[in-house]
mmCIF file of C-alpha atoms in Angstrom:
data_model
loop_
_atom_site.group_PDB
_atom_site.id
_atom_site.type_symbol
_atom_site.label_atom_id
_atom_site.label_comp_id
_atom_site.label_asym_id
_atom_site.label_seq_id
_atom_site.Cartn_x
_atom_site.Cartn_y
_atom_site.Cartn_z
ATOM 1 C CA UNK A 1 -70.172 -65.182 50.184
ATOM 2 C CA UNK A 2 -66.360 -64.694 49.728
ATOM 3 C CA UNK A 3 -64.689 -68.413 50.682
ATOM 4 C CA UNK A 4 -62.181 -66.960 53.380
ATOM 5 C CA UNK A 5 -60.003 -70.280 53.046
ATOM 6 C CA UNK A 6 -59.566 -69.383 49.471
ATOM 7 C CA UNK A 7 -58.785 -65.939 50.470
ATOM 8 C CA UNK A 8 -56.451 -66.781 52.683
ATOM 9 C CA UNK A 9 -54.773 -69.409 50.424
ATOM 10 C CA UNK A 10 -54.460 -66.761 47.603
ATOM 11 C CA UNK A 11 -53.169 -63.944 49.820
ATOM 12 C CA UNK A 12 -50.979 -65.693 52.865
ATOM 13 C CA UNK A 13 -49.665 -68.966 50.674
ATOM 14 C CA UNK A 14 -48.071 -66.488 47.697
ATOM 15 C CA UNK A 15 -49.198 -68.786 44.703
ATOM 16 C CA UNK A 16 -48.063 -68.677 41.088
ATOM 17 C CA UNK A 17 -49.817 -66.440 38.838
ATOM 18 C CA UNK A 18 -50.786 -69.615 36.940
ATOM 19 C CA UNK A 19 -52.354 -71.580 39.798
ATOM 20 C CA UNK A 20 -54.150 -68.291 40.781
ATOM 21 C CA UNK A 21 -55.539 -68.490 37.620
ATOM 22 C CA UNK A 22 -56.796 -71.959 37.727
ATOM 23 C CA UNK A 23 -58.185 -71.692 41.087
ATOM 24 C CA UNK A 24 -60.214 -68.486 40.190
ATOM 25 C CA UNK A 25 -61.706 -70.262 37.338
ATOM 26 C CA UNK A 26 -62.799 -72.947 39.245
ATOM 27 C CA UNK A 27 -64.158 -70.476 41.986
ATOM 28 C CA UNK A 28 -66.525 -69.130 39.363
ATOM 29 C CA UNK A 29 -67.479 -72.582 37.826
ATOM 30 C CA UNK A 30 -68.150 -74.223 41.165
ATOM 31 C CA UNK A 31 -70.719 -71.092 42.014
ATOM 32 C CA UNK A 32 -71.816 -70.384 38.351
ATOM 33 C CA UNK A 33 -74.584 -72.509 36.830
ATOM 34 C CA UNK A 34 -76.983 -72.355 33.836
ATOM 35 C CA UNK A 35 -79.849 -71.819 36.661
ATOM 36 C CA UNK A 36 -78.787 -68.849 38.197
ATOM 37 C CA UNK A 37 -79.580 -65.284 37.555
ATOM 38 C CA UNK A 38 -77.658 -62.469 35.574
ATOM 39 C CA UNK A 39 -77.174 -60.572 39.060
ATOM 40 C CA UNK A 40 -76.064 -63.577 40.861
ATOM 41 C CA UNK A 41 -73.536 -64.320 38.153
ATOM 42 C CA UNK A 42 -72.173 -60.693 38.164
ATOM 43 C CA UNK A 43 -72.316 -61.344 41.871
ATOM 44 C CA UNK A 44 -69.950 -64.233 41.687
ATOM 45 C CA UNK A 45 -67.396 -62.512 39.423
ATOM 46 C CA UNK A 46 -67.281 -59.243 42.375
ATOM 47 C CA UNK A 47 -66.871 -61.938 44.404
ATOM 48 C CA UNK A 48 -63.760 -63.272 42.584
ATOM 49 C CA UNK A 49 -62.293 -59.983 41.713
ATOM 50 C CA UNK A 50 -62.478 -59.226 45.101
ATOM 51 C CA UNK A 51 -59.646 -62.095 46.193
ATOM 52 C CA UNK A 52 -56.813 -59.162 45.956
ATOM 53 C CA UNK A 53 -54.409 -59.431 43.492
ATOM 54 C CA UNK A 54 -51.810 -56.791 42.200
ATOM 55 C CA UNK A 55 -52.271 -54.860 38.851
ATOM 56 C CA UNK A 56 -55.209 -56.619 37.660
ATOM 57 C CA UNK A 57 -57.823 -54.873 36.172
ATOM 58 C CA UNK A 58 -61.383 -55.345 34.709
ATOM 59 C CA UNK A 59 -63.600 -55.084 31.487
ATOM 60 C CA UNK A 60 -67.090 -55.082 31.140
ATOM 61 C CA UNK A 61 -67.525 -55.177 27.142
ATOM 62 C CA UNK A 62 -70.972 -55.943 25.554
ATOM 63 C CA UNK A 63 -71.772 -56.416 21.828
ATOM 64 C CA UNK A 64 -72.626 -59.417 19.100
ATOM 65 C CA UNK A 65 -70.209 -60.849 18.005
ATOM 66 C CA UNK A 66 -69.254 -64.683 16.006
ATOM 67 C CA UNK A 67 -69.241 -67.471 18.161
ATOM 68 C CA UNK A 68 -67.215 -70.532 17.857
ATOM 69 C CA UNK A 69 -69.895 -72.098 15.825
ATOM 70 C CA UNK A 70 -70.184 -69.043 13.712
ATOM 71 C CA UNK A 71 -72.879 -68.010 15.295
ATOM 72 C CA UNK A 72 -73.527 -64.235 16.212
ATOM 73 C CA UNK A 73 -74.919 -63.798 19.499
ATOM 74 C CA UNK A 74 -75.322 -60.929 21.922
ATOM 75 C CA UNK A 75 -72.370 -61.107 24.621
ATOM 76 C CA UNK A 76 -71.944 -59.546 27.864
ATOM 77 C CA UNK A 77 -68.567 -60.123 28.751
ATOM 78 C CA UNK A 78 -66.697 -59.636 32.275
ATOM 79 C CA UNK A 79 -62.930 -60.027 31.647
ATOM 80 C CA UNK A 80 -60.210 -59.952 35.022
ATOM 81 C CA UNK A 81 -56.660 -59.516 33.863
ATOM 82 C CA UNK A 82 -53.611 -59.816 35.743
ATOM 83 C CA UNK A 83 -49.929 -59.488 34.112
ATOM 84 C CA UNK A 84 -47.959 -62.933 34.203
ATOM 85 C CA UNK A 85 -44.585 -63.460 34.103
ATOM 86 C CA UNK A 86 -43.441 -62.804 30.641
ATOM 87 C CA UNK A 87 -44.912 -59.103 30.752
ATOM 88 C CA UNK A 88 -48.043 -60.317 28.972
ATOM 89 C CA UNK A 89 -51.348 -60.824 30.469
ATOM 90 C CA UNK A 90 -53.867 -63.520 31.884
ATOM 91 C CA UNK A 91 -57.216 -62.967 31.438
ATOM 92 C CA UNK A 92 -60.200 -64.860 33.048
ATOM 93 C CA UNK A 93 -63.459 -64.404 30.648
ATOM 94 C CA UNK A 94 -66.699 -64.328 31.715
ATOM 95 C CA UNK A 95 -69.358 -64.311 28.990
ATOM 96 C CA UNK A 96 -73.001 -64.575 29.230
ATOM 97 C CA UNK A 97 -74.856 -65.135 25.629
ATOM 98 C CA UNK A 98 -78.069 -64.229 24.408
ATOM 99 C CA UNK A 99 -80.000 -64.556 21.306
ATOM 100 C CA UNK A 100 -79.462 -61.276 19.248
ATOM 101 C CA UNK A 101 -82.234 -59.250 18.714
ATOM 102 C CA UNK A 102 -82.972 -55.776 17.237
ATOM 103 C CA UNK A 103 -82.970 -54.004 20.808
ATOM 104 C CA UNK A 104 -79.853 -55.586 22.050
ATOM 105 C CA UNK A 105 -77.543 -55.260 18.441
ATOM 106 C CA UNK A 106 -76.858 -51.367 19.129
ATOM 107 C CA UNK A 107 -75.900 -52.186 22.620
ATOM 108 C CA UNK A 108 -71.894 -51.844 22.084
ATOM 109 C CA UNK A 109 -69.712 -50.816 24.885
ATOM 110 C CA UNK A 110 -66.159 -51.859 26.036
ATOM 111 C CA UNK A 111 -65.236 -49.999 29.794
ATOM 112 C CA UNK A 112 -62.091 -50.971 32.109
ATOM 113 C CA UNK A 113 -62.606 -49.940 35.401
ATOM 114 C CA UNK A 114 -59.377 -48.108 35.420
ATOM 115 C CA UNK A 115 -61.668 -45.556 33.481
ATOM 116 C CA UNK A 116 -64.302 -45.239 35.486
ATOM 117 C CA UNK A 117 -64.468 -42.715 39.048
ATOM 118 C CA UNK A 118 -67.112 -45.714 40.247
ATOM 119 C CA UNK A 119 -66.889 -49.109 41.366
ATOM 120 C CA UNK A 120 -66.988 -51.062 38.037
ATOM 121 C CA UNK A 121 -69.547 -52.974 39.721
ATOM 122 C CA UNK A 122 -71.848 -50.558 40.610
ATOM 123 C CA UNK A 123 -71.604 -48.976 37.148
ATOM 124 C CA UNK A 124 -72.615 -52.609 35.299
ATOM 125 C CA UNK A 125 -75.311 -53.102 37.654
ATOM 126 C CA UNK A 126 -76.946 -49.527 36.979
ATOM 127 C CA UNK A 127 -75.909 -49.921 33.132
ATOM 128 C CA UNK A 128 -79.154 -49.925 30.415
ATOM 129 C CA UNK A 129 -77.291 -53.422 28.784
ATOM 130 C CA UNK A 130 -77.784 -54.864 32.407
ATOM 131 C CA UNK A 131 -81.263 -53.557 32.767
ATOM 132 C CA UNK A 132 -82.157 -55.338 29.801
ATOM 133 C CA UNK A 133 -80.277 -58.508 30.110
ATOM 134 C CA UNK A 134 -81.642 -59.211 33.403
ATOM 135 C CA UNK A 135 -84.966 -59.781 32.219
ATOM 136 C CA UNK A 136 -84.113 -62.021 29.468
ATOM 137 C CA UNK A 137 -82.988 -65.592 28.972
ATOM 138 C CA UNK A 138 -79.409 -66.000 28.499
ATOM 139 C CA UNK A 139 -78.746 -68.876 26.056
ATOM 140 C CA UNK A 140 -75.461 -70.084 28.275
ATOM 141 C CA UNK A 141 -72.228 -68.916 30.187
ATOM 142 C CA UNK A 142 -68.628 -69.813 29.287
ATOM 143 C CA UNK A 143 -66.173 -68.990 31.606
ATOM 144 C CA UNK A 144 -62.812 -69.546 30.270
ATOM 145 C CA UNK A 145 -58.966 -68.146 30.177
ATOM 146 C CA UNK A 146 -56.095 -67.227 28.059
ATOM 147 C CA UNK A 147 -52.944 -65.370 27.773
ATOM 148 C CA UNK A 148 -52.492 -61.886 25.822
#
């Protein structure tokens, strides 16, 4: 359930882009844990996208790809961006990390809801990557930010 004081805080108080940011994150690290499900964690991210915020957009993007210990591992990745204040973006990163395997190496896709006519939502949860993934282990979930 959407917190309604950190709805209201968000949309009434006007804060920084940068606080925003930091308070989002630790929205989705407060209700994100290693014991939770792949649909409750891509329930918590609609959740947090849904805390209204101008021009942002979303990306669901799976693949393998290097990790920072040089590891490959399979990746589905749920990206919010919103533009800061130097016409560059923020971006709040999602990604949930499984061991690679032969079925999910030729799952590749990278979609921003911008180019989609469905709820980006609605489209990950009826996506083949998601019906696989949700009856696996994931190996962890990093939820992180930067700036483009």
């Amino acid at each position: 359930m959407l917190d309604i004081n950190l709805f209201n805080e968000f949309r009434f108080i006007g804060i920084g882009k940068r606080r925003l940011m930091d308070k989002l994150i630790n929205f989705l690290k407060d209700k994100i844990t290693d014991k939770i499900s792949l649909e409750e964690i891509v329930n918590v991210f609609e959740q947090m996208c849904n805390i209204p915020f101008e021009e942002d957009m979303i990306l669901f993007e799976t693949g393998t790809f290097t990790t920072f210990r040089d590891e490959p591992m399979f990746q589905i990745s749920l990206v919010r961006q919103f533009p800061n204040e130097d016409e560059e973006f923020y971006q709040i990163h999602l990604d949930i990390l499984y061991e690679p395997d032969t079925e999910n190496k030729m799952m590749i896709e990278s979609i921003w809801d911008e180019d989609l006519s469905e709820n980006i939502f609605t489209y990950i949860r009826n996506s083949k990557v998601f019906a696989y993934a949700k009856n696996k282990k994931y190996s962890k979930v990093k939820i992180w930010c930067d700036e483009t």
